[in-house]
Coordinates of C-alpha atoms in Angstrom, one line a residue:
M3 CA 2.8 -17.8 -37.4
A4 CA 0.7 -15.6 -35.1
P5 CA -0.1 -17.2 -31.7
Q6 CA -3.7 -18.5 -31.4
A7 CA -5.9 -20.1 -28.8
G8 CA -6.6 -23.7 -29.5
G9 CA -5.1 -27.2 -29.5
D10 CA -5.9 -30.6 -28.0
D11 CA -4.5 -30.2 -24.5
P12 CA -6.8 -29.6 -21.4
D13 CA -5.8 -25.9 -21.3
A14 CA -7.0 -25.5 -24.9
R15 CA -10.4 -26.9 -24.0
V16 CA -10.7 -24.5 -21.1
Y17 CA -9.6 -21.7 -23.4
R18 CA -12.2 -22.6 -26.1
Q19 CA -14.9 -22.8 -23.4
I20 CA -14.3 -19.2 -22.3
V21 CA -13.8 -18.0 -25.8
D22 CA -17.3 -19.2 -26.6
Q23 CA -18.6 -16.6 -24.1
A24 CA -17.5 -14.0 -26.6
F25 CA -14.9 -12.2 -24.5
D26 CA -13.1 -9.3 -26.3
L27 CA -9.8 -10.0 -24.6
R28 CA -8.2 -13.5 -24.3
I29 CA -4.6 -13.7 -23.1
R30 CA -2.5 -16.3 -21.5
V31 CA 0.4 -15.2 -19.2
G32 CA 3.3 -17.2 -17.8
R33 CA 4.4 -17.5 -14.2
D34 CA 6.4 -14.3 -14.6
G35 CA 3.4 -12.3 -15.7
R36 CA 4.5 -12.1 -19.4
I37 CA 2.3 -12.9 -22.3
V38 CA 2.7 -16.3 -23.8
L39 CA -0.4 -16.6 -25.9
C40 CA -2.7 -14.0 -27.6
P41 CA -5.0 -14.4 -30.6
E42 CA -4.4 -12.0 -33.4
E43 CA -7.9 -10.4 -33.0
C44 CA -7.1 -9.6 -29.4
A45 CA -3.8 -8.1 -30.4
R46 CA -5.6 -5.9 -32.9
L47 CA -7.9 -4.7 -30.1
V48 CA -4.9 -3.2 -28.3
G49 CA -3.4 -1.8 -31.5
C50 CA -0.6 -4.2 -32.4
H51 CA 0.3 -7.7 -33.7
A52 CA 0.3 -10.8 -31.6
E53 CA 4.0 -11.4 -32.1
D54 CA 4.7 -8.0 -30.7
L55 CA 3.0 -8.9 -27.4
L56 CA 4.7 -12.2 -26.8
G57 CA 7.1 -11.9 -23.9
Q58 CA 5.8 -8.5 -22.8
P59 CA 4.5 -8.1 -19.3
F60 CA 0.7 -8.2 -19.3
T61 CA 0.8 -4.9 -17.2
T62 CA 2.1 -3.1 -20.3
L63 CA -1.5 -3.2 -21.5
V64 CA -2.9 -1.9 -18.2
H65 CA -3.0 1.7 -17.0
P66 CA 0.0 2.5 -14.7
R67 CA -2.3 3.3 -11.8
D68 CA -3.8 -0.2 -12.1
G69 CA -0.7 -2.2 -12.6
A70 CA 0.0 -3.0 -9.0
I71 CA -3.4 -4.4 -8.2
V72 CA -3.2 -6.6 -11.4
G73 CA 0.0 -8.0 -10.0
Q74 CA -1.6 -8.8 -6.7
Y75 CA -4.5 -10.6 -8.4
L76 CA -2.2 -12.7 -10.6
A77 CA -0.2 -13.6 -7.5
R78 CA -3.4 -14.7 -5.7
V79 CA -4.4 -16.9 -8.7
R80 CA -1.0 -18.6 -8.7
R81 CA -1.1 -19.1 -5.0
S82 CA -4.7 -20.3 -4.5
R83 CA -5.5 -21.5 -8.1
A84 CA -8.9 -19.9 -7.7
S85 CA -10.3 -17.5 -10.2
V86 CA -10.6 -13.8 -9.5
S87 CA -12.5 -11.0 -11.3
F88 CA -11.6 -7.3 -11.3
V89 CA -12.1 -4.1 -13.3
V90 CA -9.0 -2.2 -14.7
R91 CA -8.3 0.3 -17.5
V92 CA -6.8 -1.4 -20.6
R93 CA -5.0 0.3 -23.4
I94 CA -6.7 -0.2 -26.7
A95 CA -5.9 1.1 -30.2
Q96 CA -4.8 4.8 -30.6
R97 CA -3.5 4.6 -27.0
R98 CA -7.0 5.1 -25.5
W99 CA -8.0 3.7 -22.1
R100 CA -11.1 1.7 -21.6
R101 CA -12.5 0.0 -18.5
F102 CA -12.5 -3.8 -18.8
E103 CA -14.0 -6.5 -16.6
L104 CA -11.4 -9.2 -16.4
V105 CA -11.4 -12.7 -15.0
A106 CA -8.1 -14.5 -14.3
A107 CA -8.0 -18.2 -13.7
A108 CA -5.2 -20.8 -13.3
A109 CA -4.4 -23.0 -16.3
V110 CA -5.3 -26.6 -15.9
S111 CA -1.7 -27.6 -16.3
G112 CA 1.6 -25.8 -15.6
H113 CA 1.8 -22.4 -14.0
D114 CA 0.2 -20.2 -16.6
T115 CA -2.8 -17.9 -16.0
L116 CA -5.7 -17.4 -18.4
I117 CA -7.0 -13.8 -18.5
V118 CA -10.3 -13.0 -20.3
G119 CA -12.5 -9.9 -20.3
R120 CA -14.7 -7.5 -22.1
E121 CA -15.2 -3.8 -22.1
A122 CA -17.2 -2.9 -19.0
R123 CA -19.8 -0.6 -20.6
A124 CA -20.3 -2.7 -23.7
T125 CA -22.2 -5.5 -22.0
R126 CA -23.9 -3.9 -19.0
S127 CA -27.6 -3.5 -18.5
V128 CA -29.0 -0.5 -16.8
A129 CA -29.3 -2.5 -13.6
A130 CA -25.8 -3.7 -13.8
E131 CA -24.6 -0.1 -14.3
A132 CA -26.5 0.9 -11.2
N133 CA -24.9 -1.9 -9.2
A134 CA -21.5 -1.1 -10.4
A135 CA -21.9 2.5 -9.3
T136 CA -22.9 1.4 -5.8
D137 CA -20.6 0.3 -3.0
A138 CA -21.6 -3.2 -2.0
L139 CA -20.5 -2.7 1.6
T140 CA -22.2 0.6 2.5
G141 CA -24.8 0.9 -0.2
L142 CA -23.5 4.4 -1.0
P143 CA -22.6 5.6 -4.5
L144 CA -19.0 4.8 -5.4
R145 CA -16.5 7.7 -5.9
G146 CA -17.0 8.0 -9.6
A147 CA -20.8 8.0 -9.4
H148 CA -20.7 10.4 -6.5
L149 CA -18.5 12.8 -8.4
E150 CA -20.8 12.7 -11.4
R151 CA -23.7 13.7 -9.1
L152 CA -21.5 16.4 -7.5
E153 CA -20.8 17.8 -11.0
R154 CA -24.5 18.0 -11.7
A155 CA -25.1 19.7 -8.3
L156 CA -22.4 22.3 -9.1
A157 CA -24.0 23.0 -12.5
R158 CA -27.3 23.7 -10.7
A159 CA -25.5 25.9 -8.1
R160 CA -23.9 28.0 -11.0
R161 CA -27.3 28.4 -12.8
E162 CA -29.2 29.3 -9.6
Q163 CA -26.4 31.1 -7.8
L164 CA -26.6 28.7 -4.8
V165 CA -24.0 27.8 -2.1
L166 CA -22.8 24.2 -2.1
A167 CA -20.7 22.7 0.7
I168 CA -18.3 19.8 -0.3
Y169 CA -17.2 17.5 2.5
V170 CA -14.5 14.9 2.8
V171 CA -14.8 12.7 5.9
D172 CA -12.0 10.3 7.0
L173 CA -12.3 8.0 10.0
D174 CA -9.5 8.5 12.5
R175 CA -7.1 5.7 13.2
F176 CA -9.3 3.2 11.4
A177 CA -6.3 1.1 10.3
L178 CA -6.0 0.0 14.0
V179 CA -9.5 -1.6 13.8
N180 CA -8.4 -3.7 10.8
D181 CA -5.0 -4.6 12.3
E182 CA -6.2 -5.5 15.8
L183 CA -9.7 -6.9 15.2
G184 CA -9.7 -8.0 11.6
R185 CA -11.2 -7.0 8.3
D186 CA -14.6 -8.4 9.0
V187 CA -15.0 -6.1 12.1
G188 CA -13.6 -3.2 10.0
D189 CA -16.1 -3.8 7.3
A190 CA -18.9 -3.8 9.9
V191 CA -17.7 -0.5 11.2
L192 CA -17.6 1.0 7.7
R193 CA -21.0 -0.3 6.9
E194 CA -22.5 1.3 10.0
Q195 CA -20.6 4.6 9.7
G196 CA -21.7 4.8 6.1
R197 CA -25.3 4.4 7.1
R198 CA -24.9 7.2 9.7
I199 CA -23.3 9.6 7.2
A200 CA -26.1 8.9 4.7
A201 CA -28.7 9.7 7.4
V202 CA -27.0 13.0 8.2
F203 CA -27.1 14.2 4.6
A204 CA -30.6 12.9 3.8
G205 CA -32.7 15.9 2.8
H206 CA -29.6 18.2 2.6
G207 CA -27.5 16.6 -0.2
E208 CA -25.9 13.3 -0.8
A209 CA -23.1 11.1 0.6
G210 CA -20.8 8.7 -1.3
R211 CA -18.0 6.2 -0.6
G212 CA -14.4 7.4 -1.2
D213 CA -11.3 5.3 -1.0
G214 CA -10.7 3.1 2.0
D215 CA -12.1 4.7 5.2
E216 CA -13.0 7.9 3.4
F217 CA -16.5 9.2 2.6
L218 CA -17.5 12.1 0.3
A219 CA -20.6 14.3 0.5
Y220 CA -22.1 17.6 -0.6
A221 CA -25.0 19.6 0.8
W222 CA -26.9 22.8 0.0
A223 CA -25.8 25.5 2.4
A224 CA -28.0 28.6 2.0
G225 CA -26.6 29.9 5.3
G226 CA -23.0 29.7 4.0
A227 CA -20.2 28.6 6.3
D228 CA -22.4 28.6 9.4
E229 CA -24.8 26.1 7.9
A230 CA -22.0 23.9 6.6
L231 CA -20.4 24.0 10.0
L232 CA -23.6 22.6 11.6
L233 CA -23.6 19.6 9.3
A234 CA -19.9 19.0 10.0
H235 CA -20.8 19.0 13.7
D236 CA -23.7 16.5 13.1
I237 CA -21.3 14.2 11.2
R238 CA -18.8 14.1 14.1
I239 CA -21.6 13.6 16.7
A240 CA -23.2 10.8 14.6
L241 CA -19.9 8.9 14.0
A242 CA -18.7 9.3 17.6
S243 CA -21.3 6.9 19.0
P244 CA -19.8 3.4 19.6
V245 CA -20.4 0.7 17.0
S246 CA -21.2 -2.7 18.4
V247 CA -19.8 -5.7 16.4
G248 CA -20.2 -9.0 18.2
E249 CA -18.4 -8.8 21.5
H250 CA -16.6 -5.6 20.4
E251 CA -17.6 -2.0 21.0
I252 CA -15.6 0.3 18.7
F253 CA -15.4 4.0 19.3
S254 CA -14.6 6.0 16.2
T255 CA -14.0 9.7 15.5
A256 CA -13.6 11.5 12.2
S257 CA -11.8 14.3 10.6
V258 CA -13.9 16.5 8.3
G259 CA -12.7 18.8 5.5
I260 CA -15.1 21.4 4.0
A261 CA -14.9 23.5 0.9
L262 CA -17.6 26.0 -0.2
Y263 CA -18.8 26.8 -3.7
P264 CA -18.3 29.5 -4.9
R265 CA -16.1 30.9 -2.1
D266 CA -13.3 28.3 -2.4
G267 CA -13.4 27.7 -6.1
N268 CA -15.6 27.1 -9.2
E269 CA -14.5 23.7 -10.4
R270 CA -15.1 20.4 -8.9
S271 CA -11.5 19.3 -8.8
R272 CA -10.3 22.4 -7.1
L273 CA -13.1 22.2 -4.5
L274 CA -12.5 18.6 -3.8
D275 CA -8.8 19.0 -3.6
G276 CA -9.3 21.8 -1.1
A277 CA -11.7 19.7 1.0
V278 CA -9.1 16.9 1.0
A279 CA -6.4 19.3 2.1
A280 CA -8.6 20.7 4.9
M281 CA -9.4 17.2 6.1
H282 CA -5.8 16.4 6.4
Q283 CA -5.2 19.6 8.3
A284 CA -8.0 18.5 10.7
K285 CA -6.3 15.1 11.1
R286 CA -2.9 16.7 11.8
S287 CA -4.6 18.5 14.7
Q288 CA -5.1 15.1 16.4
G289 CA -8.3 14.2 14.6
D290 CA -11.9 14.5 15.6
R291 CA -11.9 18.0 14.1
H292 CA -13.2 19.8 11.1
A293 CA -11.5 22.4 9.0
F294 CA -12.5 24.8 6.2
V295 CA -10.3 25.5 3.2
D296 CA -9.9 29.1 4.2
A297 CA -8.5 28.0 7.6
L298 CA -5.5 26.3 6.0
P299 CA -2.1 28.0 6.5
G300 CA -1.0 29.0 3.0
R301 CA 2.2 26.9 3.0
K302 CA 0.6 23.8 4.4
S303 CA -2.3 24.2 1.9
S304 CA 0.1 24.4 -1.0
R305 CA 2.0 21.3 0.3
L306 CA -1.1 19.3 1.0
L307 CA -2.6 20.1 -2.4
L308 CA 0.5 18.5 -4.0
D309 CA -1.3 15.2 -3.3
A310 CA -3.9 16.1 -6.0
A311 CA -1.1 16.4 -8.6
L312 CA 0.8 13.4 -7.3
R313 CA -2.3 11.2 -7.9
N314 CA -1.7 11.8 -11.7
A315 CA 2.1 12.0 -11.7
V316 CA 2.6 8.2 -12.4
G317 CA 0.2 8.2 -15.3
N318 CA 1.6 11.4 -16.7
G319 CA 5.2 10.1 -16.6
E320 CA 6.4 12.8 -14.2
L321 CA 8.2 10.5 -11.8
E322 CA 11.8 9.2 -12.3
L323 CA 13.9 6.8 -10.4
Y324 CA 17.4 7.6 -9.4
Y325 CA 20.0 5.3 -7.9
Q326 CA 22.6 6.0 -5.3
P327 CA 25.6 3.6 -5.4
V328 CA 26.5 1.5 -2.3
I329 CA 30.3 1.1 -2.2
S330 CA 32.8 -1.3 -0.6
L331 CA 35.1 0.5 1.8
E332 CA 37.6 -2.2 1.3
D333 CA 38.3 -1.6 -2.4
E334 CA 35.7 1.0 -3.4
S335 CA 34.0 -1.4 -5.8
L336 CA 30.3 -1.1 -6.6
L337 CA 28.1 -3.4 -4.5
G338 CA 24.6 -2.2 -5.1
C339 CA 22.3 0.9 -5.0
E340 CA 19.3 2.5 -3.3
A341 CA 16.4 3.5 -5.4
L342 CA 15.2 7.0 -4.8
V343 CA 12.2 8.7 -6.5
R344 CA 12.2 12.2 -8.0
W345 CA 9.2 14.1 -9.2
H346 CA 9.4 16.4 -12.3
H347 CA 6.5 18.6 -11.2
P348 CA 5.1 20.5 -14.3
E349 CA 5.1 23.8 -12.4
R350 CA 7.5 23.5 -9.5
G351 CA 10.3 21.7 -11.3
L352 CA 12.3 18.8 -9.7
L353 CA 11.0 17.8 -6.3
M354 CA 12.9 15.7 -3.8
P355 CA 11.2 12.9 -1.8
D356 CA 11.0 14.9 1.4
E357 CA 8.8 17.4 -0.4
F358 CA 6.0 14.9 -1.2
L359 CA 6.5 11.5 0.5
D360 CA 5.0 12.6 3.9
I361 CA 1.8 13.8 2.4
S362 CA 1.7 10.7 0.1
E363 CA 1.9 8.6 3.3
E364 CA -0.9 10.5 5.0
T365 CA -3.3 10.3 2.0
G366 CA -2.6 6.7 1.0
T367 CA -1.1 7.5 -2.5
I368 CA 2.1 6.0 -1.1
L369 CA 0.6 2.6 -2.0
E370 CA 0.4 3.3 -5.7
L371 CA 3.7 5.3 -5.6
G372 CA 5.5 2.6 -3.7
A373 CA 4.3 -0.1 -6.0
W374 CA 5.5 1.9 -9.0
V375 CA 8.9 2.4 -7.4
L376 CA 9.3 -1.3 -6.6
R377 CA 8.3 -2.4 -10.1
G378 CA 10.4 0.2 -11.9
A379 CA 13.5 -0.4 -9.8
C380 CA 13.4 -4.2 -10.1
D381 CA 12.8 -3.9 -13.9
Q382 CA 15.8 -1.6 -14.1
V383 CA 18.1 -4.1 -12.4
T384 CA 17.0 -6.7 -14.9
A385 CA 17.7 -4.3 -17.7
W386 CA 21.2 -3.6 -16.3
R387 CA 21.8 -7.3 -16.1
A388 CA 21.1 -7.6 -19.8
E389 CA 23.7 -4.8 -20.4
G390 CA 26.3 -6.8 -18.4
I391 CA 25.9 -5.0 -15.1
D392 CA 25.3 -7.9 -12.8
A393 CA 25.5 -8.7 -9.1
I394 CA 23.7 -5.5 -8.2
Q395 CA 21.9 -5.5 -4.9
L396 CA 18.9 -3.2 -4.9
S397 CA 17.5 -1.4 -1.9
V398 CA 13.9 0.0 -2.0
N399 CA 12.3 2.1 0.8
V400 CA 9.0 0.9 2.3
S401 CA 6.6 3.0 4.3
A402 CA 4.5 2.1 7.3
R403 CA 1.3 2.4 5.2
Q404 CA 2.7 -0.2 2.7
L405 CA 3.4 -2.7 5.5
R406 CA -0.2 -2.5 6.7
E407 CA -1.4 -3.4 3.2
E408 CA -2.9 -6.9 3.2
H409 CA -1.4 -8.1 -0.1
F410 CA 2.0 -6.4 0.2
A411 CA 3.9 -9.6 0.3
D412 CA 2.1 -10.9 -2.8
L413 CA 2.9 -7.7 -4.6
V414 CA 6.7 -8.0 -3.8
T415 CA 6.7 -11.7 -4.9
W416 CA 4.9 -10.9 -8.2
V417 CA 7.3 -8.0 -9.0
L418 CA 10.3 -10.2 -8.4
E419 CA 8.9 -12.9 -10.6
A420 CA 7.9 -10.5 -13.4
A421 CA 11.4 -9.0 -13.3
H422 CA 13.1 -12.4 -13.2
L423 CA 15.0 -11.1 -10.2
D424 CA 16.3 -13.3 -7.4
P425 CA 14.8 -12.4 -4.0
G426 CA 18.3 -12.2 -2.5
R427 CA 19.0 -9.2 -4.8
L428 CA 16.3 -7.1 -3.1
I429 CA 16.5 -5.3 0.2
L430 CA 13.5 -3.5 1.6
E431 CA 14.3 -0.6 3.9
I432 CA 12.2 0.7 6.8
T433 CA 13.2 3.6 9.0
E434 CA 14.1 3.0 12.6
S435 CA 11.1 5.2 13.6
I436 CA 8.8 2.6 11.9
A437 CA 10.7 -0.4 13.2
V438 CA 10.1 0.6 16.9
R439 CA 6.3 0.9 16.3
L440 CA 5.6 -2.2 14.3
A441 CA 2.3 -4.0 15.2
E442 CA 2.2 -7.8 15.4
Y443 CA 0.8 -8.2 11.9
E444 CA 3.5 -6.1 10.4
T445 CA 6.2 -8.0 12.2
R446 CA 4.8 -11.3 10.9
L447 CA 4.8 -9.8 7.4
L448 CA 8.5 -9.0 7.7
H449 CA 9.2 -12.6 8.7
V450 CA 7.3 -13.8 5.7
L451 CA 9.3 -11.6 3.4
R452 CA 12.6 -12.6 5.0
S453 CA 11.7 -16.3 4.8
A454 CA 11.3 -15.8 1.0
G455 CA 14.9 -14.6 0.8
I456 CA 14.2 -10.9 0.6
G457 CA 16.6 -8.7 2.6
L458 CA 15.4 -6.3 5.3
A459 CA 17.3 -3.2 6.4
I460 CA 16.7 -0.6 9.1
D461 CA 17.4 2.9 7.9
D462 CA 18.6 5.8 10.0
F463 CA 19.8 3.3 12.6
G464 CA 20.9 4.7 16.0
M465 CA 18.5 7.6 16.3
G466 CA 15.7 5.7 18.0
H467 CA 15.2 4.7 21.7
A468 CA 14.7 0.9 21.3
S469 CA 17.2 -0.2 18.7
L470 CA 18.9 -3.0 20.5
A471 CA 15.7 -4.5 21.8
Y472 CA 14.0 -4.5 18.5
L473 CA 16.9 -6.1 16.6
K474 CA 16.3 -9.2 18.6
H475 CA 12.8 -9.6 17.3
L476 CA 12.9 -8.4 13.8
P477 CA 14.3 -10.5 10.9
V478 CA 16.8 -7.8 9.9
N479 CA 20.0 -8.6 8.0
R480 CA 21.2 -5.0 7.4
V481 CA 21.4 -1.8 9.4
K482 CA 22.3 1.6 8.0
I483 CA 24.1 3.9 10.4
D484 CA 22.4 7.3 10.5
K485 CA 24.5 10.0 8.7
A486 CA 24.5 12.2 11.9
F487 CA 26.9 9.7 13.6
V488 CA 28.9 9.1 10.4
Q489 CA 29.5 12.8 9.8
G490 CA 30.1 13.5 13.5
A491 CA 32.5 10.6 14.1
P492 CA 35.7 12.4 12.9
A493 CA 35.4 15.2 15.5
S494 CA 33.2 13.6 18.2
P495 CA 34.5 10.8 20.4
I496 CA 30.9 10.0 21.4
D497 CA 29.7 9.7 17.8
A498 CA 32.8 7.5 17.0
A499 CA 32.0 5.3 19.9
I500 CA 28.4 4.9 18.8
V501 CA 29.6 3.9 15.3
R502 CA 32.0 1.3 16.8
G503 CA 29.3 0.0 19.0
I504 CA 26.8 -0.4 16.2
V505 CA 29.3 -2.2 14.0
M506 CA 30.4 -4.5 16.8
M507 CA 26.9 -5.4 17.8
A508 CA 25.8 -6.0 14.2
R509 CA 28.8 -8.3 13.6
E510 CA 27.9 -10.4 16.7
M511 CA 24.4 -10.8 15.4
G512 CA 25.4 -11.5 11.8
I513 CA 24.0 -8.3 10.5
D514 CA 25.4 -6.3 7.6
V515 CA 26.2 -2.6 8.1
V516 CA 26.1 0.3 5.7
A517 CA 27.2 3.8 6.6
E518 CA 25.0 6.6 5.2
G519 CA 26.0 10.2 4.3
V520 CA 29.7 9.7 3.6
E521 CA 30.7 12.9 2.0
T522 CA 34.4 13.4 2.8
R523 CA 37.5 11.2 3.2
E524 CA 37.5 12.3 6.9
H525 CA 34.2 10.4 7.3
V526 CA 35.7 7.2 5.9
E527 CA 38.6 6.7 8.4
P528 CA 36.5 6.2 11.6
L529 CA 34.3 3.7 9.6
R530 CA 37.2 1.6 8.5
A531 CA 38.6 1.7 12.0
A532 CA 35.3 0.4 13.4
G533 CA 35.2 -2.4 10.8
C534 CA 32.4 -1.0 8.7
T535 CA 32.8 -2.4 5.1
K536 CA 30.0 -0.6 3.1
A537 CA 29.0 3.0 2.6
Q538 CA 27.0 5.4 0.4
G539 CA 27.2 9.1 0.0
F540 CA 28.3 12.1 -2.1
L541 CA 32.0 11.2 -1.7
Y542 CA 31.4 8.3 -4.1
A543 CA 28.3 9.5 -6.0
P544 CA 25.0 11.3 -5.6
A545 CA 21.8 9.7 -6.7
L546 CA 22.1 9.0 -10.4
S547 CA 19.7 8.5 -13.2
A548 CA 19.5 5.0 -14.7
A549 CA 21.8 5.9 -17.6
Q550 CA 24.3 7.7 -15.3
F551 CA 24.3 4.7 -12.9
A552 CA 25.1 2.4 -15.8
A553 CA 28.0 4.6 -16.8
F554 CA 29.2 4.7 -13.1
A555 CA 29.0 0.8 -13.0
A556 CA 31.0 0.5 -16.2
A557 CA 33.7 2.8 -14.8
S558 CA 33.8 0.9 -11.6
R559 CA 34.3 -2.4 -13.5
R560 CA 37.2 -0.8 -15.4
K561 CA 38.9 0.3 -12.2
R562 CA 38.9 -3.3 -11.0

């Protein structure tokens, strides 16, 4: 029998009440985020039968780029038992995506969550559409609405042969305001800076709200680059004045990227990507700068513009996870793996992480990418367990930008619950360069994660200047010796001594040690002599696809 809403229990009454409001989508999910109840008519909306949806993660119905935020909202409902509303893209029949307004609320009994919603455009009045296109904080058009207006401006520029300047404005070091003074102060700064930007462009063009601390704008520039430059200067002068919020006086600067139509391109996407790249070039020059597209060094421009393609890589299925085994030095058995992402770029082929992660960190796409990696890797460990490959400990790299995200701990918890994975199976890795610069909020976050049973590791250990001091304050239970020392130990007494010192110190503190970059048998002997018991590197295996890792694990079991 197909699952249906209804019944005599309290939850059923709640369900009937919200059904009466004629929602298109009505689904109930369990604590693990998987669907436990779905009326047949709702299943037809998404192009399948109700029985096919039972047991599936709710996020399978959601666009890949929206999955992480859905997980955060569901975790918030479970934690606070308060309802939340949000807008995401939902897959409907024929694999089309439609924007849905969803409401998630805790079930009256048990740990389930009720999710209801309707297609966003189907029920909106003209006024509602206008409100949805306007940022509630700054009063500026949201990104989508601004880009539609930019497209219309470009159409006029083509017809009338006009010059249009496209601006991307990013507040410098704005994350520090949120971290040190709180979100309310940060919102007040964004509100005021948005007002100033709107004032600069009044009469010249239009400004809009981008993502986070980013603003977008365009202006008519009959005088070409010189006129565009004057407006960029006005932006920086306007934003440089201090913002008073209560007892605080916040000084803020901005980095501005500029692209010109038709000089730098004819299409909106190319012009906007160029302006984003130019903005990041300005930011790399210590901020409080502006840069034109034509001022970008060719190589850097090409690298920075990868970000535009990376924003679509998840949805296009271009990313793939690989897994490098972690091996016991005592008997060479398989202990775990480190998840590593690869990008099958449609034009440049297979790209390694060091070719795109830095720019992803700078632009903020690391948040979406990191959530995708975490979800995919945890789900893969669960899939391996179903194949009989158990007791695998998974390491996932985490960036500084992710640690500053307000709901990161909620995201990790939700991913583990959805994958039915014990927290002790997951280790989050941060590099030593991040560890020595952690703010108080980020350190507290690590303690929260560790108290939940999640492992924490410091990668590239030994290369920083404050390793010993920071180990006392961070809830770390693993360090990974940097490969420079591992590979240098056979020939260098100093490197060998460093390896021995790290292992001895970690043992005294009850911290696990893994040696990175083990590529030859000569690398192994100093590690064993020092008492190191775990390693990873090409001697044992490179990073493997999921199928290759499963075969490697099966071969490892047969050896034992």
